[in-house]
mmCIF file with all atom_site columns, C-alpha atoms in Angstrom:
data_model
loop_
_atom_site.group_PDB
_atom_site.id
_atom_site.type_symbol
_atom_site.label_atom_id
_atom_site.label_alt_id
_atom_site.label_comp_id
_atom_site.label_asym_id
_atom_site.label_entity_id
_atom_site.label_seq_id
_atom_site.pdbx_PDB_ins_code
_atom_site.Cartn_x
_atom_site.Cartn_y
_atom_site.Cartn_z
_atom_site.occupancy
_atom_site.B_iso_or_equiv
_atom_site.pdbx_formal_charge
_atom_site.auth_seq_id
_atom_site.auth_comp_id
_atom_site.auth_asym_id
_atom_site.auth_atom_id
_atom_site.pdbx_PDB_model_num
ATOM 1   C CA . GLN A 1 1   ? 0.000   0.000  0.000   1.00 87.00 ? 23  GLN A CA 1
ATOM 2   C CA . VAL A 1 2   ? 1.439   3.358  -1.062  1.00 91.00 ? 24  VAL A CA 1
ATOM 3   C CA . GLN A 1 3   ? 1.706   5.869  1.770   1.00 94.00 ? 25  GLN A CA 1
ATOM 4   C CA . MET A 1 4   ? 2.371   9.566  1.425   1.00 96.00 ? 26  MET A CA 1
ATOM 5   C CA . VAL A 1 5   ? 3.353   11.654 4.435   1.00 96.00 ? 27  VAL A CA 1
ATOM 6   C CA . GLU A 1 6   ? 3.746   15.423 4.349   1.00 96.00 ? 28  GLU A CA 1
ATOM 7   C CA . SER A 1 7   ? 5.901   17.551 6.625   1.00 96.00 ? 29  SER A CA 1
ATOM 8   C CA . GLY A 1 8   ? 7.129   21.111 6.811   1.00 97.00 ? 30  GLY A CA 1
ATOM 9   C CA . GLY A 1 9   ? 3.929   23.055 7.375   1.00 95.00 ? 31  GLY A CA 1
ATOM 10  C CA . GLY A 1 10  ? 3.627   25.737 9.987   1.00 97.00 ? 32  GLY A CA 1
ATOM 11  C CA . SER A 1 11  ? 3.009   29.412 10.604  1.00 98.00 ? 33  SER A CA 1
ATOM 12  C CA . VAL A 1 12  ? 4.892   32.207 8.901   1.00 98.00 ? 34  VAL A CA 1
ATOM 13  C CA . GLN A 1 13  ? 4.488   35.921 8.337   1.00 98.00 ? 35  GLN A CA 1
ATOM 14  C CA . ALA A 1 14  ? 3.594   37.319 4.944   1.00 98.00 ? 36  ALA A CA 1
ATOM 15  C CA . GLY A 1 15  ? 6.641   37.521 2.711   1.00 98.00 ? 37  GLY A CA 1
ATOM 16  C CA . GLY A 1 16  ? 8.262   34.525 4.366   1.00 98.00 ? 38  GLY A CA 1
ATOM 17  C CA . SER A 1 17  ? 9.106   31.077 3.020   1.00 98.00 ? 39  SER A CA 1
ATOM 18  C CA . LEU A 1 18  ? 8.332   27.471 3.838   1.00 98.00 ? 40  LEU A CA 1
ATOM 19  C CA . ARG A 1 19  ? 9.402   24.186 2.288   1.00 98.00 ? 41  ARG A CA 1
ATOM 20  C CA . LEU A 1 20  ? 6.996   21.270 2.299   1.00 98.00 ? 42  LEU A CA 1
ATOM 21  C CA . SER A 1 21  ? 8.143   17.674 1.885   1.00 98.00 ? 43  SER A CA 1
ATOM 22  C CA . CYS A 1 22  ? 6.200   14.547 1.018   1.00 98.00 ? 44  CYS A CA 1
ATOM 23  C CA . ALA A 1 23  ? 7.689   11.093 1.457   1.00 96.00 ? 45  ALA A CA 1
ATOM 24  C CA . ALA A 1 24  ? 6.100   8.410  -0.717  1.00 94.00 ? 46  ALA A CA 1
ATOM 25  C CA . SER A 1 25  ? 6.718   4.901  0.535   1.00 90.00 ? 47  SER A CA 1
ATOM 26  C CA . ARG A 1 26  ? 6.200   1.637  -1.363  1.00 88.00 ? 48  ARG A CA 1
ATOM 27  C CA . TYR A 1 27  ? 5.969   3.720  -4.566  1.00 88.00 ? 49  TYR A CA 1
ATOM 28  C CA . SER A 1 28  ? 7.740   2.156  -7.514  1.00 88.00 ? 50  SER A CA 1
ATOM 29  C CA . TYR A 1 29  ? 6.237   3.436  -10.761 1.00 88.00 ? 51  TYR A CA 1
ATOM 30  C CA . SER A 1 30  ? 8.593   4.616  -13.489 1.00 86.00 ? 52  SER A CA 1
ATOM 31  C CA . ARG A 1 31  ? 6.227   6.976  -15.350 1.00 90.00 ? 53  ARG A CA 1
ATOM 32  C CA . TYR A 1 32  ? 3.932   8.949  -13.036 1.00 93.00 ? 54  TYR A CA 1
ATOM 33  C CA . CYS A 1 33  ? 2.659   12.314 -11.871 1.00 96.00 ? 55  CYS A CA 1
ATOM 34  C CA . MET A 1 34  ? 2.915   13.930 -8.473  1.00 96.00 ? 56  MET A CA 1
ATOM 35  C CA . ALA A 1 35  ? 1.258   17.094 -7.278  1.00 98.00 ? 57  ALA A CA 1
ATOM 36  C CA . TRP A 1 36  ? 0.448   19.472 -4.469  1.00 98.00 ? 58  TRP A CA 1
ATOM 37  C CA . PHE A 1 37  ? -3.116  20.542 -3.758  1.00 98.00 ? 59  PHE A CA 1
ATOM 38  C CA . ARG A 1 38  ? -4.486  22.857 -1.100  1.00 98.00 ? 60  ARG A CA 1
ATOM 39  C CA . GLN A 1 39  ? -7.865  23.312 0.496   1.00 98.00 ? 61  GLN A CA 1
ATOM 40  C CA . ILE A 1 40  ? -9.592  25.739 2.807   1.00 96.00 ? 62  ILE A CA 1
ATOM 41  C CA . PRO A 1 41  ? -12.586 24.433 4.785   1.00 92.00 ? 63  PRO A CA 1
ATOM 42  C CA . GLY A 1 42  ? -15.779 25.039 2.846   1.00 94.00 ? 64  GLY A CA 1
ATOM 43  C CA . LYS A 1 43  ? -13.971 25.597 -0.465  1.00 95.00 ? 65  LYS A CA 1
ATOM 44  C CA . GLU A 1 44  ? -13.033 23.317 -3.332  1.00 96.00 ? 66  GLU A CA 1
ATOM 45  C CA . ARG A 1 45  ? -9.601  21.778 -3.482  1.00 96.00 ? 67  ARG A CA 1
ATOM 46  C CA . GLU A 1 46  ? -7.202  23.891 -5.542  1.00 97.00 ? 68  GLU A CA 1
ATOM 47  C CA . GLY A 1 47  ? -4.328  22.605 -7.647  1.00 98.00 ? 69  GLY A CA 1
ATOM 48  C CA . VAL A 1 48  ? -1.011  24.177 -6.657  1.00 98.00 ? 70  VAL A CA 1
ATOM 49  C CA . ALA A 1 49  ? 1.609   22.400 -8.796  1.00 98.00 ? 71  ALA A CA 1
ATOM 50  C CA . THR A 1 50  ? 2.256   19.166 -10.664 1.00 98.00 ? 72  THR A CA 1
ATOM 51  C CA . ILE A 1 51  ? 5.409   17.399 -11.749 1.00 96.00 ? 73  ILE A CA 1
ATOM 52  C CA . TYR A 1 52  ? 5.868   14.638 -14.287 1.00 95.00 ? 74  TYR A CA 1
ATOM 53  C CA . SER A 1 53  ? 8.393   11.871 -13.719 1.00 92.00 ? 75  SER A CA 1
ATOM 54  C CA . GLY A 1 54  ? 10.208  13.130 -16.820 1.00 83.00 ? 76  GLY A CA 1
ATOM 55  C CA . GLY A 1 55  ? 10.547  16.585 -15.260 1.00 86.00 ? 77  GLY A CA 1
ATOM 56  C CA . GLY A 1 56  ? 7.770   18.766 -16.678 1.00 93.00 ? 78  GLY A CA 1
ATOM 57  C CA . THR A 1 57  ? 5.928   21.015 -14.225 1.00 96.00 ? 79  THR A CA 1
ATOM 58  C CA . THR A 1 58  ? 2.707   23.027 -14.111 1.00 97.00 ? 80  THR A CA 1
ATOM 59  C CA . TYR A 1 59  ? 1.575   25.662 -11.622 1.00 98.00 ? 81  TYR A CA 1
ATOM 60  C CA . GLY A 1 60  ? -1.650  27.262 -10.574 1.00 98.00 ? 82  GLY A CA 1
ATOM 61  C CA . ASP A 1 61  ? -1.912  30.888 -11.639 1.00 97.00 ? 83  ASP A CA 1
ATOM 62  C CA . SER A 1 62  ? -1.971  32.143 -8.057  1.00 97.00 ? 84  SER A CA 1
ATOM 63  C CA . VAL A 1 63  ? 1.423   30.608 -7.205  1.00 98.00 ? 85  VAL A CA 1
ATOM 64  C CA . LYS A 1 64  ? 3.400   31.024 -10.435 1.00 98.00 ? 86  LYS A CA 1
ATOM 65  C CA . GLY A 1 65  ? 6.737   32.684 -9.839  1.00 98.00 ? 87  GLY A CA 1
ATOM 66  C CA . ARG A 1 66  ? 6.537   32.115 -6.064  1.00 98.00 ? 88  ARG A CA 1
ATOM 67  C CA . PHE A 1 67  ? 6.317   28.346 -5.598  1.00 98.00 ? 89  PHE A CA 1
ATOM 68  C CA . THR A 1 68  ? 8.595   25.634 -7.000  1.00 98.00 ? 90  THR A CA 1
ATOM 69  C CA . ILE A 1 69  ? 7.773   21.922 -7.136  1.00 98.00 ? 91  ILE A CA 1
ATOM 70  C CA . SER A 1 70  ? 10.568  19.375 -7.301  1.00 97.00 ? 92  SER A CA 1
ATOM 71  C CA . GLU A 1 71  ? 11.170  15.709 -6.679  1.00 95.00 ? 93  GLU A CA 1
ATOM 72  C CA . ASP A 1 72  ? 14.002  13.508 -5.567  1.00 93.00 ? 94  ASP A CA 1
ATOM 73  C CA . ASN A 1 73  ? 13.442  10.678 -8.040  1.00 86.00 ? 95  ASN A CA 1
ATOM 74  C CA . ALA A 1 74  ? 15.719  8.281  -6.187  1.00 87.00 ? 96  ALA A CA 1
ATOM 75  C CA . ASN A 1 75  ? 13.412  8.002  -3.197  1.00 87.00 ? 97  ASN A CA 1
ATOM 76  C CA . HIS A 1 76  ? 10.218  9.605  -4.523  1.00 88.00 ? 98  HIS A CA 1
ATOM 77  C CA . THR A 1 77  ? 10.298  12.516 -2.109  1.00 95.00 ? 99  THR A CA 1
ATOM 78  C CA . LEU A 1 78  ? 8.269   15.476 -3.325  1.00 97.00 ? 100 LEU A CA 1
ATOM 79  C CA . TYR A 1 79  ? 8.985   19.080 -2.349  1.00 98.00 ? 101 TYR A CA 1
ATOM 80  C CA . LEU A 1 80  ? 7.219   22.420 -2.556  1.00 98.00 ? 102 LEU A CA 1
ATOM 81  C CA . GLN A 1 81  ? 9.341   25.517 -1.983  1.00 98.00 ? 103 GLN A CA 1
ATOM 82  C CA . MET A 1 82  ? 7.022   28.384 -1.167  1.00 98.00 ? 104 MET A CA 1
ATOM 83  C CA . ASN A 1 83  ? 8.428   31.929 -1.262  1.00 98.00 ? 105 ASN A CA 1
ATOM 84  C CA . SER A 1 84  ? 6.813   35.341 -0.897  1.00 98.00 ? 106 SER A CA 1
ATOM 85  C CA . LEU A 1 85  ? 3.939   33.784 1.002   1.00 98.00 ? 107 LEU A CA 1
ATOM 86  C CA . LYS A 1 86  ? 0.676   35.681 1.246   1.00 98.00 ? 108 LYS A CA 1
ATOM 87  C CA . PRO A 1 87  ? -2.205  35.360 3.738   1.00 97.00 ? 109 PRO A CA 1
ATOM 88  C CA . GLU A 1 88  ? -4.328  33.918 0.914   1.00 97.00 ? 110 GLU A CA 1
ATOM 89  C CA . ASP A 1 89  ? -1.899  30.977 0.727   1.00 98.00 ? 111 ASP A CA 1
ATOM 90  C CA . THR A 1 90  ? -3.219  29.809 4.099   1.00 98.00 ? 112 THR A CA 1
ATOM 91  C CA . ALA A 1 91  ? -4.635  26.307 3.601   1.00 98.00 ? 113 ALA A CA 1
ATOM 92  C CA . LYS A 1 92  ? -4.095  22.625 4.243   1.00 98.00 ? 114 LYS A CA 1
ATOM 93  C CA . TYR A 1 93  ? -1.589  21.361 1.678   1.00 98.00 ? 115 TYR A CA 1
ATOM 94  C CA . SER A 1 94  ? -1.692  17.754 0.497   1.00 98.00 ? 116 SER A CA 1
ATOM 95  C CA . CYS A 1 95  ? 0.598   15.839 -1.799  1.00 98.00 ? 117 CYS A CA 1
ATOM 96  C CA . ALA A 1 96  ? -0.775  13.431 -4.369  1.00 97.00 ? 118 ALA A CA 1
ATOM 97  C CA . ALA A 1 97  ? 0.504   10.824 -6.802  1.00 96.00 ? 119 ALA A CA 1
ATOM 98  C CA . THR A 1 98  ? -0.777  8.668  -9.612  1.00 94.00 ? 120 THR A CA 1
ATOM 99  C CA . GLY A 1 99  ? -0.174  5.061  -10.382 1.00 90.00 ? 121 GLY A CA 1
ATOM 100 C CA . ALA A 1 100 ? 1.505   4.245  -13.679 1.00 87.00 ? 122 ALA A CA 1
ATOM 101 C CA . ILE A 1 101 ? 0.538   6.614  -16.495 1.00 88.00 ? 123 ILE A CA 1
ATOM 102 C CA . TYR A 1 102 ? 0.869   6.310  -20.259 1.00 87.00 ? 124 TYR A CA 1
ATOM 103 C CA . GLY A 1 103 ? 1.063   9.975  -21.192 1.00 83.00 ? 125 GLY A CA 1
ATOM 104 C CA . ASN A 1 104 ? 4.042   12.265 -20.908 1.00 84.00 ? 126 ASN A CA 1
ATOM 105 C CA . ASP A 1 105 ? 2.658   15.214 -19.006 1.00 88.00 ? 127 ASP A CA 1
ATOM 106 C CA . CYS A 1 106 ? 0.538   16.010 -15.961 1.00 93.00 ? 128 CYS A CA 1
ATOM 107 C CA . GLY A 1 107 ? -2.165  18.438 -14.995 1.00 94.00 ? 129 GLY A CA 1
ATOM 108 C CA . PHE A 1 108 ? -4.606  19.115 -12.221 1.00 95.00 ? 130 PHE A CA 1
ATOM 109 C CA . GLU A 1 109 ? -7.196  17.005 -14.047 1.00 93.00 ? 131 GLU A CA 1
ATOM 110 C CA . THR A 1 110 ? -4.910  13.945 -13.974 1.00 92.00 ? 132 THR A CA 1
ATOM 111 C CA . SER A 1 111 ? -6.370  11.123 -11.917 1.00 92.00 ? 133 SER A CA 1
ATOM 112 C CA . PHE A 1 112 ? -4.417  11.082 -8.663  1.00 95.00 ? 134 PHE A CA 1
ATOM 113 C CA . GLY A 1 113 ? -5.095  7.934  -6.659  1.00 94.00 ? 135 GLY A CA 1
ATOM 114 C CA . TYR A 1 114 ? -2.841  8.513  -3.681  1.00 95.00 ? 136 TYR A CA 1
ATOM 115 C CA . PHE A 1 115 ? -3.095  11.420 -1.246  1.00 96.00 ? 137 PHE A CA 1
ATOM 116 C CA . GLY A 1 116 ? -1.363  12.332 1.972   1.00 97.00 ? 138 GLY A CA 1
ATOM 117 C CA . GLN A 1 117 ? -3.159  13.502 5.113   1.00 96.00 ? 139 GLN A CA 1
ATOM 118 C CA . GLY A 1 118 ? -2.088  17.092 4.590   1.00 97.00 ? 140 GLY A CA 1
ATOM 119 C CA . THR A 1 119 ? -0.092  19.700 6.469   1.00 97.00 ? 141 THR A CA 1
ATOM 120 C CA . GLN A 1 120 ? -1.383  23.102 7.565   1.00 98.00 ? 142 GLN A CA 1
ATOM 121 C CA . VAL A 1 121 ? 0.221   26.291 6.304   1.00 98.00 ? 143 VAL A CA 1
ATOM 122 C CA . THR A 1 122 ? -0.826  29.538 7.974   1.00 98.00 ? 144 THR A CA 1
ATOM 123 C CA . VAL A 1 123 ? 0.393   32.903 6.714   1.00 98.00 ? 145 VAL A CA 1
ATOM 124 C CA . SER A 1 124 ? -0.265  35.936 8.862   1.00 98.00 ? 146 SER A CA 1
ATOM 125 C CA . SER A 1 125 ? -0.295  39.523 7.659   1.00 95.00 ? 147 SER A CA 1
#
């Protein structure tokens, strides 16, 4: 059973930075997608960033130029570097992953079958 565990959330002032990590265990696909999503209670889940096993990335419009998604392919650890944080970035952030895919890119509409429990990020003004 694939398990995904996030870490690195916390509280920070506006303008600050945080780095989220997501360790995927028992994950052994060679062509796959991984992603970060975020959600505020009462609102729909929002796509933050995706990364394809071959290296391509996509970002939500609200985080472009401020957030960077990356992955350590050797151990399937996913990262999200968040800079210039704003109060509107406050949310619970979850990592996600697919099983094996046949395409060569990823998007927020990709079918992600594995999710972590999430880690809270709070940005104060």
